[in-house]
Amino acid sequence: MEQKKKVLIVEDEKNIVDILRFNLQRSGYDTIEAYDGEDGLNRAMLENPDLILLDVMLPKMIGFDVCKALREMGNNVPVIILTAREEETDKVLGLEIGADDYITKPFSMRELIARVGANIRRTGMNTPAAAAPASSAMPVAGDLSINTESHQVFRGSKAIDLTAREYELLTFLASHPNRVYNRNELMEQVWNYIYVGDDARTVDVTIRRLREKIEIDPSNPVYILTRRGAGYYFAV
Ligand code: CA
């Protein structure tokens, strides 16, 4: 039997934790909990969850700092930020510091469970870098190559550290070279859910973050290009 996926809930409001735990467990996930940012970071490192639900306003250490610290340590676990309603800056900031997704409170449980499922990768997230030399990676364009078994991306022989979502966005675009996708299509194909409201911003921010990592000059990209008014494409 396949092992249950483990979700770390980092949230200081106990009633929200209770509802999340109940619904996640009912949907077949194991859950662990932390009620402040420091404990959340520790548990993320020690218990290797498959996904983290991360509140922003937390005691001891805010959610953004938790996410930032994880990314700086090279931990690419999928992170969904739980933001309060209408805090647009929270969403953008969250994505910029390496979160994969966000969901606005109050959220519907159905939507939250769907996003958890969409953000958990089915295959080996934590493949150690040493296991996959650049030589076994498949060239995609220029000096950019992808090892689809280890989920690693290289520019030349240098491994590039991507989050799960960035990796999926890159491999999706690269596997359909020169084909232009608009934001709604990318939401559907890469994020696995139908475009709702301001989600399109998620696509733009993730594209920008990806460019900052893979492009030599992110303001003059050569791999992922924009076709004005139409969308994004991987240029070959
Ligand atoms: Ca809170």
PDB file of C-alpha atoms and ligand atoms in Angstrom:
ATOM      1  CA  MET A   1       0.000   0.000   0.000  1.00  0.00           C
ATOM      2  CA  GLU A   2       1.215   3.464  -0.832  1.00  0.00           C
ATOM      3  CA  GLN A   3       2.359   5.455   2.151  1.00  0.00           C
ATOM      4  CA  LYS A   4       0.102   8.309   3.186  1.00  0.00           C
ATOM      5  CA  LYS A   5       1.263  11.785   2.275  1.00  0.00           C
ATOM      6  CA  LYS A   6       2.084  13.968   5.243  1.00  0.00           C
ATOM      7  CA  VAL A   7       0.846  17.544   5.536  1.00  0.00           C
ATOM      8  CA  LEU A   8       2.364  19.971   8.050  1.00  0.00           C
ATOM      9  CA  ILE A   9      -0.142  22.557   9.293  1.00  0.00           C
ATOM     10  CA  VAL A  10       1.496  25.711  10.663  1.00  0.00           C
ATOM     11  CA  GLU A  11      -1.275  27.838  12.111  1.00  0.00           C
ATOM     12  CA  ASP A  12      -1.792  29.449  15.505  1.00  0.00           C
ATOM     13  CA  GLU A  13      -5.581  29.421  15.514  1.00  0.00           C
ATOM     14  CA  LYS A  14      -6.541  26.163  17.092  1.00  0.00           C
ATOM     15  CA  ASN A  15     -10.036  25.972  15.588  1.00  0.00           C
ATOM     16  CA  ILE A  16      -8.576  26.334  12.083  1.00  0.00           C
ATOM     17  CA  VAL A  17      -6.016  23.607  12.836  1.00  0.00           C
ATOM     18  CA  ASP A  18      -8.815  21.345  14.055  1.00  0.00           C
ATOM     19  CA  ILE A  19     -10.867  21.829  10.888  1.00  0.00           C
ATOM     20  CA  LEU A  20      -7.824  21.350   8.654  1.00  0.00           C
ATOM     21  CA  ARG A  21      -6.707  18.221  10.500  1.00  0.00           C
ATOM     22  CA  PHE A  22     -10.174  16.693  10.341  1.00  0.00           C
ATOM     23  CA  ASN A  23     -10.629  17.341   6.631  1.00  0.00           C
ATOM     24  CA  LEU A  24      -7.103  16.366   5.605  1.00  0.00           C
ATOM     25  CA  GLN A  25      -7.254  13.103   7.541  1.00  0.00           C
ATOM     26  CA  ARG A  26     -10.646  12.355   6.069  1.00  0.00           C
ATOM     27  CA  SER A  27      -9.107  12.866   2.626  1.00  0.00           C
ATOM     28  CA  GLY A  28      -6.379  10.338   3.380  1.00  0.00           C
ATOM     29  CA  TYR A  29      -3.493  12.498   4.575  1.00  0.00           C
ATOM     30  CA  ASP A  30      -1.402  12.225   7.710  1.00  0.00           C
ATOM     31  CA  THR A  31      -1.082  15.534   9.504  1.00  0.00           C
ATOM     32  CA  ILE A  32       1.383  17.151  11.858  1.00  0.00           C
ATOM     33  CA  GLU A  33       0.916  20.516  13.515  1.00  0.00           C
ATOM     34  CA  ALA A  34       2.850  23.522  14.678  1.00  0.00           C
ATOM     35  CA  TYR A  35       1.370  26.555  16.394  1.00  0.00           C
ATOM     36  CA  ASP A  36       4.182  29.023  15.833  1.00  0.00           C
ATOM     37  CA  GLY A  37       6.698  29.795  13.092  1.00  0.00           C
ATOM     38  CA  GLU A  38       9.782  28.461  14.857  1.00  0.00           C
ATOM     39  CA  ASP A  39       8.197  25.134  15.639  1.00  0.00           C
ATOM     40  CA  GLY A  40       6.862  25.036  12.077  1.00  0.00           C
ATOM     41  CA  LEU A  41      10.354  25.455  10.654  1.00  0.00           C
ATOM     42  CA  ASN A  42      11.769  22.789  12.972  1.00  0.00           C
ATOM     43  CA  ARG A  43       9.098  20.281  12.084  1.00  0.00           C
ATOM     44  CA  ALA A  44       9.484  21.008   8.400  1.00  0.00           C
ATOM     45  CA  MET A  45      13.170  20.146   8.664  1.00  0.00           C
ATOM     46  CA  LEU A  46      12.846  17.155  10.996  1.00  0.00           C
ATOM     47  CA  GLU A  47       9.729  15.436   9.707  1.00  0.00           C
ATOM     48  CA  ASN A  48      10.005  15.954   5.946  1.00  0.00           C
ATOM     49  CA  PRO A  49       6.330  16.646   5.202  1.00  0.00           C
ATOM     50  CA  ASP A  50       5.063  16.284   1.637  1.00  0.00           C
ATOM     51  CA  LEU A  51       3.404  19.686   1.817  1.00  0.00           C
ATOM     52  CA  ILE A  52       3.128  22.621   4.243  1.00  0.00           C
ATOM     53  CA  LEU A  53       0.052  24.759   4.879  1.00  0.00           C
ATOM     54  CA  LEU A  54       1.569  27.951   6.216  1.00  0.00           C
ATOM     55  CA  ASP A  55      -0.271  30.783   7.922  1.00  0.00           C
ATOM     56  CA  VAL A  56       1.287  34.256   7.570  1.00  0.00           C
ATOM     57  CA  MET A  57       0.659  35.873  10.948  1.00  0.00           C
ATOM     58  CA  LEU A  58       2.276  33.491  13.422  1.00  0.00           C
ATOM     59  CA  PRO A  59       3.919  33.913  16.831  1.00  0.00           C
ATOM     60  CA  LYS A  60       7.739  33.864  17.049  1.00  0.00           C
ATOM     61  CA  MET A  61       8.391  33.834  13.296  1.00  0.00           C
ATOM     62  CA  ILE A  62       6.027  34.901  10.520  1.00  0.00           C
ATOM     63  CA  GLY A  63       5.094  32.523   7.735  1.00  0.00           C
ATOM     64  CA  PHE A  64       7.077  34.361   5.078  1.00  0.00           C
ATOM     65  CA  ASP A  65      10.267  33.998   7.109  1.00  0.00           C
ATOM     66  CA  VAL A  66       9.595  30.301   7.622  1.00  0.00           C
ATOM     67  CA  CYS A  67       9.212  29.789   3.876  1.00  0.00           C
ATOM     68  CA  LYS A  68      12.254  31.910   3.098  1.00  0.00           C
ATOM     69  CA  ALA A  69      14.379  30.010   5.599  1.00  0.00           C
ATOM     70  CA  LEU A  70      13.320  26.677   4.120  1.00  0.00           C
ATOM     71  CA  ARG A  71      14.206  27.755   0.595  1.00  0.00           C
ATOM     72  CA  GLU A  72      17.537  29.162   1.707  1.00  0.00           C
ATOM     73  CA  MET A  73      18.347  25.786   3.199  1.00  0.00           C
ATOM     74  CA  GLY A  74      17.517  24.171  -0.134  1.00  0.00           C
ATOM     75  CA  ASN A  75      14.275  22.600   1.069  1.00  0.00           C
ATOM     76  CA  ASN A  76      11.805  22.590  -1.842  1.00  0.00           C
ATOM     77  CA  VAL A  77       8.759  21.095  -0.122  1.00  0.00           C
ATOM     78  CA  PRO A  78       5.530  22.487  -1.656  1.00  0.00           C
ATOM     79  CA  VAL A  79       4.255  25.385   0.470  1.00  0.00           C
ATOM     80  CA  ILE A  80       0.716  26.781   0.353  1.00  0.00           C
ATOM     81  CA  ILE A  81       0.426  30.134   2.112  1.00  0.00           C
ATOM     82  CA  LEU A  82      -2.825  30.802   3.970  1.00  0.00           C
ATOM     83  CA  THR A  83      -3.516  34.511   3.623  1.00  0.00           C
ATOM     84  CA  ALA A  84      -6.241  36.678   5.080  1.00  0.00           C
ATOM     85  CA  ARG A  85      -8.828  38.004   2.679  1.00  0.00           C
ATOM     86  CA  GLU A  86      -7.848  40.828   0.309  1.00  0.00           C
ATOM     87  CA  GLU A  87      -4.227  40.988   1.315  1.00  0.00           C
ATOM     88  CA  GLU A  88      -2.940  41.152  -2.210  1.00  0.00           C
ATOM     89  CA  THR A  89       0.582  42.070  -1.159  1.00  0.00           C
ATOM     90  CA  ASP A  90       0.709  38.921   0.968  1.00  0.00           C
ATOM     91  CA  LYS A  91       0.011  36.748  -2.037  1.00  0.00           C
ATOM     92  CA  VAL A  92       2.639  38.336  -4.209  1.00  0.00           C
ATOM     93  CA  LEU A  93       5.235  38.428  -1.457  1.00  0.00           C
ATOM     94  CA  GLY A  94       4.532  34.798  -0.604  1.00  0.00           C
ATOM     95  CA  LEU A  95       5.106  33.684  -4.164  1.00  0.00           C
ATOM     96  CA  GLU A  96       8.225  35.778  -4.482  1.00  0.00           C
ATOM     97  CA  ILE A  97       9.873  34.197  -1.489  1.00  0.00           C
ATOM     98  CA  GLY A  98       9.270  30.739  -2.899  1.00  0.00           C
ATOM     99  CA  ALA A  99       5.812  29.580  -1.869  1.00  0.00           C
ATOM    100  CA  ASP A 100       4.103  27.423  -4.495  1.00  0.00           C
ATOM    101  CA  ASP A 101       0.572  28.592  -4.004  1.00  0.00           C
ATOM    102  CA  TYR A 102      -1.664  30.556  -1.706  1.00  0.00           C
ATOM    103  CA  ILE A 103      -5.223  30.280  -0.569  1.00  0.00           C
ATOM    104  CA  THR A 104      -7.329  33.072   0.864  1.00  0.00           C
ATOM    105  CA  LYS A 105      -9.097  32.784   4.192  1.00  0.00           C
ATOM    106  CA  PRO A 106     -11.907  32.053   4.659  1.00  0.00           C
ATOM    107  CA  PHE A 107     -11.452  29.148   2.252  1.00  0.00           C
ATOM    108  CA  SER A 108     -13.749  26.370   1.212  1.00  0.00           C
ATOM    109  CA  MET A 109     -12.519  22.984   2.418  1.00  0.00           C
ATOM    110  CA  ARG A 110     -13.169  21.512  -0.997  1.00  0.00           C
ATOM    111  CA  GLU A 111     -10.923  24.039  -2.641  1.00  0.00           C
ATOM    112  CA  LEU A 112      -8.232  23.631  -0.031  1.00  0.00           C
ATOM    113  CA  ILE A 113      -8.175  19.847  -0.349  1.00  0.00           C
ATOM    114  CA  ALA A 114      -8.066  20.173  -4.141  1.00  0.00           C
ATOM    115  CA  ARG A 115      -5.086  22.498  -3.929  1.00  0.00           C
ATOM    116  CA  VAL A 116      -3.268  20.274  -1.487  1.00  0.00           C
ATOM    117  CA  GLY A 117      -3.692  17.399  -3.921  1.00  0.00           C
ATOM    118  CA  ALA A 118      -2.598  19.512  -6.866  1.00  0.00           C
ATOM    119  CA  ASN A 119       0.528  20.709  -5.072  1.00  0.00           C
ATOM    120  CA  ILE A 120       1.765  17.391  -3.793  1.00  0.00           C
ATOM    121  CA  ARG A 121       4.024  15.767  -6.285  1.00  0.00           C
ATOM    122  CA  ARG A 122       3.621  12.116  -6.861  1.00  0.00           C
ATOM    123  CA  THR A 123       7.254  11.342  -7.456  1.00  0.00           C
ATOM    124  CA  GLY A 124      10.485  11.700  -5.484  1.00  0.00           C
ATOM    125  CA  MET A 125      10.657  15.256  -4.240  1.00  0.00           C
ATOM    126  CA  ASN A 126      13.735  14.826  -2.140  1.00  0.00           C
ATOM    127  CA  THR A 127      16.161  13.223  -4.543  1.00  0.00           C
ATOM    128  CA  PRO A 128      19.620  14.179  -3.365  1.00  0.00           C
ATOM    129  CA  ALA A 129      21.572  16.314  -5.786  1.00  0.00           C
ATOM    130  CA  ALA A 130      24.516  13.936  -5.804  1.00  0.00           C
ATOM    131  CA  ALA A 131      22.405  11.142  -7.277  1.00  0.00           C
ATOM    132  CA  ALA A 132      21.931  12.910 -10.583  1.00  0.00           C
ATOM    133  CA  PRO A 133      24.943  14.176 -12.484  1.00  0.00           C
ATOM    134  CA  ALA A 134      24.318  16.709 -15.226  1.00  0.00           C
ATOM    135  CA  SER A 135      25.562  14.188 -17.773  1.00  0.00           C
ATOM    136  CA  SER A 136      22.347  12.154 -17.522  1.00  0.00           C
ATOM    137  CA  ALA A 137      20.186  15.227 -18.083  1.00  0.00           C
ATOM    138  CA  MET A 138      18.386  15.791 -21.365  1.00  0.00           C
ATOM    139  CA  PRO A 139      19.300  19.006 -23.180  1.00  0.00           C
ATOM    140  CA  VAL A 140      16.282  21.222 -23.867  1.00  0.00           C
ATOM    141  CA  ALA A 141      17.700  24.479 -25.233  1.00  0.00           C
ATOM    142  CA  GLY A 142      21.019  26.298 -25.205  1.00  0.00           C
ATOM    143  CA  ASP A 143      22.965  25.001 -22.218  1.00  0.00           C
ATOM    144  CA  LEU A 144      19.797  24.235 -20.273  1.00  0.00           C
ATOM    145  CA  SER A 145      19.099  20.584 -19.514  1.00  0.00           C
ATOM    146  CA  ILE A 146      16.575  18.660 -17.442  1.00  0.00           C
ATOM    147  CA  ASN A 147      16.876  15.328 -15.712  1.00  0.00           C
ATOM    148  CA  THR A 148      13.266  14.188 -15.544  1.00  0.00           C
ATOM    149  CA  GLU A 149      14.114  11.260 -13.287  1.00  0.00           C
ATOM    150  CA  SER A 150      15.724  13.270 -10.535  1.00  0.00           C
ATOM    151  CA  HIS A 151      13.652  16.399 -11.296  1.00  0.00           C
ATOM    152  CA  GLN A 152      16.795  18.466 -11.613  1.00  0.00           C
ATOM    153  CA  VAL A 153      17.551  21.314 -13.938  1.00  0.00           C
ATOM    154  CA  PHE A 154      21.036  22.319 -15.032  1.00  0.00           C
ATOM    155  CA  ARG A 155      22.559  25.249 -16.806  1.00  0.00           C
ATOM    156  CA  GLY A 156      25.803  23.868 -18.108  1.00  0.00           C
ATOM    157  CA  SER A 157      26.968  21.595 -15.298  1.00  0.00           C
ATOM    158  CA  LYS A 158      25.502  23.789 -12.582  1.00  0.00           C
ATOM    159  CA  ALA A 159      22.363  22.497 -10.854  1.00  0.00           C
ATOM    160  CA  ILE A 160      19.595  25.079 -10.497  1.00  0.00           C
ATOM    161  CA  ASP A 161      17.486  24.953  -7.388  1.00  0.00           C
ATOM    162  CA  LEU A 162      13.789  25.086  -8.331  1.00  0.00           C
ATOM    163  CA  THR A 163      10.646  24.631  -6.295  1.00  0.00           C
ATOM    164  CA  ALA A 164       8.264  21.888  -7.379  1.00  0.00           C
ATOM    165  CA  ARG A 165       5.984  24.383  -9.075  1.00  0.00           C
ATOM    166  CA  GLU A 166       8.791  26.146 -10.900  1.00  0.00           C
ATOM    167  CA  TYR A 167      10.055  22.787 -12.107  1.00  0.00           C
ATOM    168  CA  GLU A 168       6.631  21.782 -13.354  1.00  0.00           C
ATOM    169  CA  LEU A 169       6.111  25.083 -15.119  1.00  0.00           C
ATOM    170  CA  LEU A 170       9.482  24.816 -16.836  1.00  0.00           C
ATOM    171  CA  THR A 171       9.065  21.198 -17.902  1.00  0.00           C
ATOM    172  CA  PHE A 172       5.546  21.850 -19.148  1.00  0.00           C
ATOM    173  CA  LEU A 173       6.600  24.790 -21.317  1.00  0.00           C
ATOM    174  CA  ALA A 174       9.810  23.059 -22.449  1.00  0.00           C
ATOM    175  CA  SER A 175       7.914  19.960 -23.509  1.00  0.00           C
ATOM    176  CA  HIS A 176       5.771  22.110 -25.834  1.00  0.00           C
ATOM    177  CA  PRO A 177       8.468  24.300 -27.409  1.00  0.00           C
ATOM    178  CA  ASN A 178       7.382  27.531 -29.100  1.00  0.00           C
ATOM    179  CA  ARG A 179       3.749  26.970 -28.230  1.00  0.00           C
ATOM    180  CA  VAL A 180       2.190  29.980 -26.494  1.00  0.00           C
ATOM    181  CA  TYR A 181       0.071  29.391 -23.391  1.00  0.00           C
ATOM    182  CA  ASN A 182      -2.030  32.028 -21.705  1.00  0.00           C
ATOM    183  CA  ARG A 183      -2.318  32.303 -17.935  1.00  0.00           C
ATOM    184  CA  ASN A 184      -5.580  30.399 -17.702  1.00  0.00           C
ATOM    185  CA  GLU A 185      -4.139  27.515 -19.668  1.00  0.00           C
ATOM    186  CA  LEU A 186      -1.065  27.443 -17.462  1.00  0.00           C
ATOM    187  CA  MET A 187      -3.212  27.512 -14.301  1.00  0.00           C
ATOM    188  CA  GLU A 188      -5.043  24.516 -15.622  1.00  0.00           C
ATOM    189  CA  GLN A 189      -2.048  22.581 -16.937  1.00  0.00           C
ATOM    190  CA  VAL A 190       0.566  23.334 -14.302  1.00  0.00           C
ATOM    191  CA  TRP A 191      -1.423  24.206 -11.190  1.00  0.00           C
ATOM    192  CA  ASN A 192      -4.129  21.676 -12.009  1.00  0.00           C
ATOM    193  CA  TYR A 193      -7.013  23.902 -11.238  1.00  0.00           C
ATOM    194  CA  ILE A 194      -9.331  26.105 -13.154  1.00  0.00           C
ATOM    195  CA  TYR A 195      -8.590  29.799 -13.211  1.00  0.00           C
ATOM    196  CA  VAL A 196     -10.473  31.696 -10.527  1.00  0.00           C
ATOM    197  CA  GLY A 197     -10.309  35.431  -9.980  1.00  0.00           C
ATOM    198  CA  ASP A 198      -6.835  36.845  -9.467  1.00  0.00           C
ATOM    199  CA  ASP A 199      -4.967  33.553  -9.685  1.00  0.00           C
ATOM    200  CA  ALA A 200      -3.409  34.741 -12.928  1.00  0.00           C
ATOM    201  CA  ARG A 201      -1.002  36.754 -10.843  1.00  0.00           C
ATOM    202  CA  THR A 202       0.405  33.472  -9.577  1.00  0.00           C
ATOM    203  CA  VAL A 203       1.491  32.585 -13.097  1.00  0.00           C
ATOM    204  CA  ASP A 204       3.259  35.907 -13.646  1.00  0.00           C
ATOM    205  CA  VAL A 205       5.120  35.764 -10.369  1.00  0.00           C
ATOM    206  CA  THR A 206       6.200  32.159 -10.878  1.00  0.00           C
ATOM    207  CA  ILE A 207       7.399  32.945 -14.412  1.00  0.00           C
ATOM    208  CA  ARG A 208       9.428  35.835 -13.072  1.00  0.00           C
ATOM    209  CA  ARG A 209      10.963  33.711 -10.325  1.00  0.00           C
ATOM    210  CA  LEU A 210      11.770  30.972 -12.793  1.00  0.00           C
ATOM    211  CA  ARG A 211      13.458  33.453 -15.119  1.00  0.00           C
ATOM    212  CA  GLU A 212      15.538  34.774 -12.247  1.00  0.00           C
ATOM    213  CA  LYS A 213      16.827  31.266 -11.711  1.00  0.00           C
ATOM    214  CA  ILE A 214      17.326  29.918 -15.224  1.00  0.00           C
ATOM    215  CA  GLU A 215      18.079  32.979 -17.338  1.00  0.00           C
ATOM    216  CA  ILE A 216      21.517  34.575 -17.420  1.00  0.00           C
ATOM    217  CA  ASP A 217      19.844  37.976 -17.785  1.00  0.00           C
ATOM    218  CA  PRO A 218      16.289  37.685 -16.407  1.00  0.00           C
ATOM    219  CA  SER A 219      15.272  41.035 -17.921  1.00  0.00           C
ATOM    220  CA  ASN A 220      16.328  39.730 -21.335  1.00  0.00           C
ATOM    221  CA  PRO A 221      15.140  36.141 -21.206  1.00  0.00           C
ATOM    222  CA  VAL A 222      16.120  33.671 -23.915  1.00  0.00           C
ATOM    223  CA  TYR A 223      14.319  30.530 -22.683  1.00  0.00           C
ATOM    224  CA  ILE A 224      10.905  31.601 -21.440  1.00  0.00           C
ATOM    225  CA  LEU A 225       9.532  34.429 -23.535  1.00  0.00           C
ATOM    226  CA  THR A 226       6.416  36.569 -23.367  1.00  0.00           C
ATOM    227  CA  ARG A 227       4.190  37.084 -26.360  1.00  0.00           C
ATOM    228  CA  ARG A 228       2.392  40.308 -25.549  1.00  0.00           C
ATOM    229  CA  GLY A 229      -1.321  39.854 -25.073  1.00  0.00           C
ATOM    230  CA  ALA A 230      -1.069  36.107 -25.679  1.00  0.00           C
ATOM    231  CA  GLY A 231       1.000  34.385 -23.019  1.00  0.00           C
ATOM    232  CA  TYR A 232       4.283  32.636 -22.387  1.00  0.00           C
ATOM    233  CA  TYR A 233       6.307  30.139 -24.362  1.00  0.00           C
ATOM    234  CA  PHE A 234       9.539  28.212 -24.258  1.00  0.00           C
ATOM    235  CA  ALA A 235      11.682  29.370 -27.159  1.00  0.00           C
ATOM    236  CA  VAL A 236      13.815  26.895 -29.070  1.00  0.00           C
TER     237      VAL A 236
HETATM  238 CA    CA B   1      -2.406  33.502  12.483  1.00  0.00          CA
END
